[in-house]
Amino acid sequence: MSQLEFDESTARQLEVLYGTRDVLRRRQLVRDALGVARGERILDVGCGPGFYVAELLEHVGSDGSVVGIDSSQPMLAVAAHRSEGHDNVAFHEADATSLPVENASFDAALPVQVLEYVAEVPAALAEMYRALRAGGRLVVWDVDWATVSLHTTDLARTERILRSWDGHLAHPSLPQTLTAQLQGAGFDDVKLEGHTFATNELEPDTYGGFLVPFIAQFVVGRDGISKDEANAWEAEQRKLAQRSEFFFACIQFCFTATRPG
């Protein structure tokens, strides 16, 4: 199954998503978990359109710095534009499993909804462990897509579409095994918090409201799903919303860990 391609079109769509109120809430939760101080050096693995990088630059101040890594050149172009005017930021095109950074050179690292797309999670964790200084902090945020709850009048069709949507990434339920993988990579003090994102509004300013048309677009031509079927599923959700019957919820998980030292 073909995974999501992070091309220019996807970069534009994700930039819209990252500006929604639900993702604004998520960024605040991530920043709180990271606990950045002035003068620190931060590594954003899978920085996407660079929202975290731009915000973290304000927290680390002129004495600190932020490095953004992404495998998508279109994403990096958007991220670099967002951080224009700062001389304490750098961006590199690379995979999470091969970070172009020096050993033990960062105070904290964050991959936010990134590892679920990485085929070799242990290799990516090993690279972040290598990049962190002794005592360095790691914040990992991923979604367990098995927790999605969506009201529907056609359960079989919705289940088929959500199963096909699982093909957009490498590990649909990564959080279920991530504690053991973090410990296996050498990290200590692994802690976990779950955050529910729920909405009764089919509006693009919510996580669920953004995802419905995004999912419908992705699944066309996959697993035997036709454009007509995907459109009918999206139309059903819009009709439910008109009757105040739309419901979407999922649980996203925040892991914190430390490199011993």
CSV table of C-alpha atoms in Angstrom, one decimal:
chain,number,residue,atom,x,y,z
A,1,MET,CA,0.0,0.0,0.0
A,2,SER,CA,1.4,3.4,-1.0
A,3,GLN,CA,2.0,5.7,1.9
A,4,LEU,CA,1.2,9.4,2.0
A,5,GLU,CA,3.6,11.4,-0.2
A,6,PHE,CA,4.9,14.6,1.4
A,7,ASP,CA,4.9,16.6,-1.9
A,8,GLU,CA,4.1,20.3,-2.5
A,9,SER,CA,0.3,19.6,-2.4
A,10,THR,CA,0.5,17.7,0.9
A,11,ALA,CA,2.8,20.4,2.3
A,12,ARG,CA,0.1,23.0,1.5
A,13,GLN,CA,-2.6,20.9,3.1
A,14,LEU,CA,-0.7,20.1,6.2
A,15,GLU,CA,0.2,23.8,6.7
A,16,VAL,CA,-3.6,24.4,6.9
A,17,LEU,CA,-4.0,21.5,9.4
A,18,TYR,CA,-1.1,22.8,11.6
A,19,GLY,CA,-2.9,26.2,11.9
A,20,THR,CA,-6.2,24.7,13.3
A,21,ARG,CA,-7.2,25.2,16.9
A,22,ASP,CA,-6.7,21.5,17.7
A,23,VAL,CA,-3.2,21.4,16.4
A,24,LEU,CA,-2.5,24.7,18.2
A,25,ARG,CA,-3.5,22.9,21.4
A,26,ARG,CA,-1.2,20.1,20.5
A,27,ARG,CA,1.7,22.3,20.0
A,28,GLN,CA,1.2,23.9,23.4
A,29,LEU,CA,1.1,20.4,25.0
A,30,VAL,CA,4.3,19.4,23.2
A,31,ARG,CA,6.1,22.6,24.3
A,32,ASP,CA,5.0,22.1,27.9
A,33,ALA,CA,6.3,18.5,27.8
A,34,LEU,CA,9.6,19.6,26.2
A,35,GLY,CA,10.2,22.3,28.9
A,36,VAL,CA,12.6,24.4,26.8
A,37,ALA,CA,14.9,26.9,28.5
A,38,ARG,CA,16.8,29.9,27.0
A,39,GLY,CA,20.1,29.0,25.5
A,40,GLU,CA,19.2,25.4,24.7
A,41,ARG,CA,19.9,23.6,21.4
A,42,ILE,CA,16.8,21.8,20.1
A,43,LEU,CA,16.4,19.2,17.3
A,44,ASP,CA,13.1,18.9,15.5
A,45,VAL,CA,13.0,15.6,13.6
A,46,GLY,CA,10.4,15.7,10.9
A,47,CYS,CA,9.9,19.4,11.2
A,48,GLY,CA,7.3,19.6,8.4
A,49,PRO,CA,6.2,23.2,7.7
A,50,GLY,CA,8.3,24.5,10.6
A,51,PHE,CA,5.7,25.7,13.2
A,52,TYR,CA,7.6,24.1,16.1
A,53,VAL,CA,10.9,25.5,14.9
A,54,ALA,CA,9.6,29.0,14.7
A,55,GLU,CA,8.0,28.9,18.1
A,56,LEU,CA,10.9,27.2,19.8
A,57,LEU,CA,13.2,29.9,18.4
A,58,GLU,CA,11.3,32.4,20.6
A,59,HIS,CA,11.8,30.1,23.7
A,60,VAL,CA,15.6,29.4,23.3
A,61,GLY,CA,16.4,33.1,22.5
A,62,SER,CA,19.4,34.4,20.7
A,63,ASP,CA,21.8,32.2,22.9
A,64,GLY,CA,20.1,29.0,21.8
A,65,SER,CA,19.4,27.4,18.4
A,66,VAL,CA,17.0,25.1,16.6
A,67,VAL,CA,17.7,22.6,13.9
A,68,GLY,CA,14.9,21.2,11.7
A,69,ILE,CA,15.2,17.9,9.8
A,70,ASP,CA,12.8,16.7,7.2
A,71,SER,CA,12.9,14.3,4.2
A,72,SER,CA,10.6,16.5,2.2
A,73,GLN,CA,12.1,19.4,0.3
A,74,PRO,CA,8.7,21.1,-0.1
A,75,MET,CA,8.2,21.0,3.6
A,76,LEU,CA,11.6,22.4,4.3
A,77,ALA,CA,11.0,25.3,1.9
A,78,VAL,CA,7.9,26.3,3.9
A,79,ALA,CA,9.7,25.8,7.2
A,80,ALA,CA,12.7,28.0,6.1
A,81,HIS,CA,10.3,30.7,5.0
A,82,ARG,CA,8.5,30.6,8.3
A,83,SER,CA,11.8,31.2,10.2
A,84,GLU,CA,13.3,33.9,8.0
A,85,GLY,CA,15.2,36.5,9.9
A,86,HIS,CA,16.8,34.2,12.4
A,87,ASP,CA,20.5,33.4,12.3
A,88,ASN,CA,20.3,30.6,15.0
A,89,VAL,CA,18.3,28.1,12.9
A,90,ALA,CA,19.3,25.5,10.3
A,91,PHE,CA,17.4,23.0,8.2
A,92,HIS,CA,18.6,19.8,6.6
A,93,GLU,CA,17.0,17.4,4.2
A,94,ALA,CA,17.5,13.9,5.7
A,95,ASP,CA,15.7,10.8,7.0
A,96,ALA,CA,15.0,10.3,10.7
A,97,THR,CA,17.3,7.2,10.5
A,98,SER,CA,20.3,9.2,9.3
A,99,LEU,CA,20.5,12.6,11.1
A,100,PRO,CA,23.2,14.9,9.8
A,101,VAL,CA,24.1,16.1,13.3
A,102,GLU,CA,27.0,15.6,15.7
A,103,ASN,CA,27.0,13.3,18.6
A,104,ALA,CA,25.7,14.6,21.9
A,105,SER,CA,25.0,18.0,20.6
A,106,PHE,CA,21.4,18.7,21.6
A,107,ASP,CA,19.6,19.4,24.9
A,108,ALA,CA,16.2,18.1,23.6
A,109,ALA,CA,14.6,16.5,20.5
A,110,LEU,CA,11.1,16.1,19.3
A,111,PRO,CA,9.5,14.0,16.5
A,112,VAL,CA,5.8,15.0,16.5
A,113,GLN,CA,3.6,12.6,14.6
A,114,VAL,CA,6.7,11.4,12.7
A,115,LEU,CA,7.8,8.0,13.9
A,116,GLU,CA,4.5,6.4,12.8
A,117,TYR,CA,5.6,7.1,9.3
A,118,VAL,CA,9.2,5.8,9.7
A,119,ALA,CA,9.6,2.1,8.7
A,120,GLU,CA,12.7,1.5,11.0
A,121,VAL,CA,11.6,3.1,14.3
A,122,PRO,CA,14.5,1.6,16.3
A,123,ALA,CA,17.0,3.1,13.9
A,124,ALA,CA,15.4,6.5,14.3
A,125,LEU,CA,15.4,6.3,18.1
A,126,ALA,CA,19.0,5.3,18.0
A,127,GLU,CA,19.8,8.4,16.0
A,128,MET,CA,18.0,10.7,18.4
A,129,TYR,CA,19.7,9.0,21.3
A,130,ARG,CA,23.1,9.7,19.6
A,131,ALA,CA,22.2,13.3,19.0
A,132,LEU,CA,21.2,14.1,22.6
A,133,ARG,CA,23.6,15.0,25.3
A,134,ALA,CA,23.7,13.1,28.6
A,135,GLY,CA,20.5,14.1,30.4
A,136,GLY,CA,18.9,15.3,27.1
A,137,ARG,CA,15.2,15.1,26.8
A,138,LEU,CA,13.0,13.5,24.1
A,139,VAL,CA,9.4,14.1,23.4
A,140,VAL,CA,7.6,11.8,21.0
A,141,TRP,CA,4.0,12.3,19.9
A,142,ASP,CA,2.1,9.8,17.8
A,143,VAL,CA,-1.5,8.8,17.1
A,144,ASP,CA,-3.0,5.4,17.7
A,145,TRP,CA,-5.3,5.2,14.7
A,146,ALA,CA,-7.1,2.2,16.2
A,147,THR,CA,-8.7,4.7,18.7
A,148,VAL,CA,-10.6,6.6,16.0
A,149,SER,CA,-14.3,6.8,16.7
A,150,LEU,CA,-16.5,8.2,14.0
A,151,HIS,CA,-20.3,8.2,13.9
A,152,THR,CA,-21.6,6.6,10.7
A,153,THR,CA,-24.8,5.1,9.3
A,154,ASP,CA,-22.8,2.7,7.2
A,155,LEU,CA,-20.4,0.9,9.5
A,156,ALA,CA,-19.1,-1.5,6.9
A,157,ARG,CA,-18.2,1.3,4.5
A,158,THR,CA,-16.6,3.4,7.2
A,159,GLU,CA,-14.5,0.4,8.5
A,160,ARG,CA,-13.3,-0.3,4.9
A,161,ILE,CA,-12.3,3.3,4.4
A,162,LEU,CA,-10.5,3.6,7.7
A,163,ARG,CA,-8.6,0.3,7.1
A,164,SER,CA,-7.5,1.8,3.8
A,165,TRP,CA,-6.5,5.0,5.6
A,166,ASP,CA,-4.2,2.9,7.8
A,167,GLY,CA,-2.1,2.4,4.7
A,168,HIS,CA,-1.1,6.1,4.7
A,169,LEU,CA,1.6,5.3,7.3
A,170,ALA,CA,4.0,2.6,8.4
A,171,HIS,CA,2.7,2.0,12.0
A,172,PRO,CA,-1.0,2.8,12.6
A,173,SER,CA,-0.8,1.8,16.3
A,174,LEU,CA,2.8,2.7,17.1
A,175,PRO,CA,2.1,4.0,20.6
A,176,GLN,CA,1.1,0.5,21.8
A,177,THR,CA,4.7,-0.6,21.5
A,178,LEU,CA,6.6,2.6,21.8
A,179,THR,CA,7.5,2.3,25.6
A,180,ALA,CA,9.4,-0.9,25.0
A,181,GLN,CA,11.1,0.6,21.9
A,182,LEU,CA,12.2,3.7,23.8
A,183,GLN,CA,13.6,1.6,26.6
A,184,GLY,CA,15.3,-0.7,24.0
A,185,ALA,CA,17.0,2.3,22.5
A,186,GLY,CA,18.5,3.1,25.9
A,187,PHE,CA,16.2,5.9,27.1
A,188,ASP,CA,15.2,6.2,30.8
A,189,ASP,CA,12.3,7.6,32.7
A,190,VAL,CA,9.8,6.9,29.9
A,191,LYS,CA,6.4,8.4,30.7
A,192,LEU,CA,3.2,8.5,28.7
A,193,GLU,CA,0.1,10.7,28.5
A,194,GLY,CA,-2.9,10.3,26.3
A,195,HIS,CA,-4.8,13.3,24.9
A,196,THR,CA,-8.2,12.9,23.3
A,197,PHE,CA,-9.1,15.1,20.4
A,198,ALA,CA,-12.8,15.1,19.8
A,199,THR,CA,-15.2,17.3,17.9
A,200,ASN,CA,-18.9,17.5,16.9
A,201,GLU,CA,-18.2,20.0,14.2
A,202,LEU,CA,-17.2,19.1,10.6
A,203,GLU,CA,-15.2,22.2,10.3
A,204,PRO,CA,-11.6,22.5,8.8
A,205,ASP,CA,-10.5,24.2,12.1
A,206,THR,CA,-10.8,20.9,14.0
A,207,TYR,CA,-8.6,17.8,13.6
A,208,GLY,CA,-11.5,15.5,12.7
A,209,GLY,CA,-13.1,18.1,10.4
A,210,PHE,CA,-9.9,18.5,8.5
A,211,LEU,CA,-9.3,14.7,8.3
A,212,VAL,CA,-12.7,13.6,6.8
A,213,PRO,CA,-12.0,15.2,3.3
A,214,PHE,CA,-8.3,14.4,3.5
A,215,ILE,CA,-9.1,10.7,4.1
A,216,ALA,CA,-11.7,10.6,1.4
A,217,GLN,CA,-9.1,12.0,-1.0
A,218,PHE,CA,-6.4,9.6,0.0
A,219,VAL,CA,-8.4,6.3,-0.2
A,220,VAL,CA,-9.6,6.7,-3.8
A,221,GLY,CA,-8.2,3.9,-5.9
A,222,ARG,CA,-6.9,2.0,-2.9
A,223,ASP,CA,-8.2,-1.4,-1.7
A,224,GLY,CA,-10.9,-1.3,-4.3
A,225,ILE,CA,-12.4,2.0,-3.1
A,226,SER,CA,-13.8,4.0,-6.0
A,227,LYS,CA,-14.1,7.8,-6.1
A,228,ASP,CA,-17.9,7.4,-6.0
A,229,GLU,CA,-17.7,5.4,-2.7
A,230,ALA,CA,-15.2,7.8,-1.1
A,231,ASN,CA,-17.4,10.8,-2.1
A,232,ALA,CA,-20.5,9.1,-0.7
A,233,TRP,CA,-18.7,8.5,2.6
A,234,GLU,CA,-17.7,12.1,2.8
A,235,ALA,CA,-21.2,13.2,1.8
A,236,GLU,CA,-22.7,11.0,4.6
A,237,GLN,CA,-20.5,12.8,7.1
A,238,ARG,CA,-21.6,16.2,5.9
A,239,LYS,CA,-25.3,15.2,6.2
A,240,LEU,CA,-24.7,14.0,9.7
A,241,ALA,CA,-23.1,17.3,10.5
A,242,GLN,CA,-26.1,19.1,9.2
A,243,ARG,CA,-28.3,17.2,11.7
A,244,SER,CA,-25.8,17.8,14.5
A,245,GLU,CA,-24.9,14.1,14.5
A,246,PHE,CA,-21.3,14.4,13.4
A,247,PHE,CA,-18.8,12.9,15.9
A,248,PHE,CA,-15.1,12.3,15.6
A,249,ALA,CA,-12.6,11.3,18.3
A,250,CYS,CA,-9.1,9.9,18.5
A,251,ILE,CA,-6.4,9.6,21.2
A,252,GLN,CA,-2.9,11.0,20.6
A,253,PHE,CA,-0.1,10.0,22.8
A,254,CYS,CA,2.8,12.0,24.2
A,255,PHE,CA,5.9,10.1,25.4
A,256,THR,CA,8.7,11.8,27.3
A,257,ALA,CA,12.1,10.1,27.9
A,258,THR,CA,15.6,11.0,28.9
A,259,ARG,CA,19.1,10.0,27.7
A,260,PRO,CA,20.9,8.7,30.9
A,261,GLY,CA,23.8,10.7,32.1
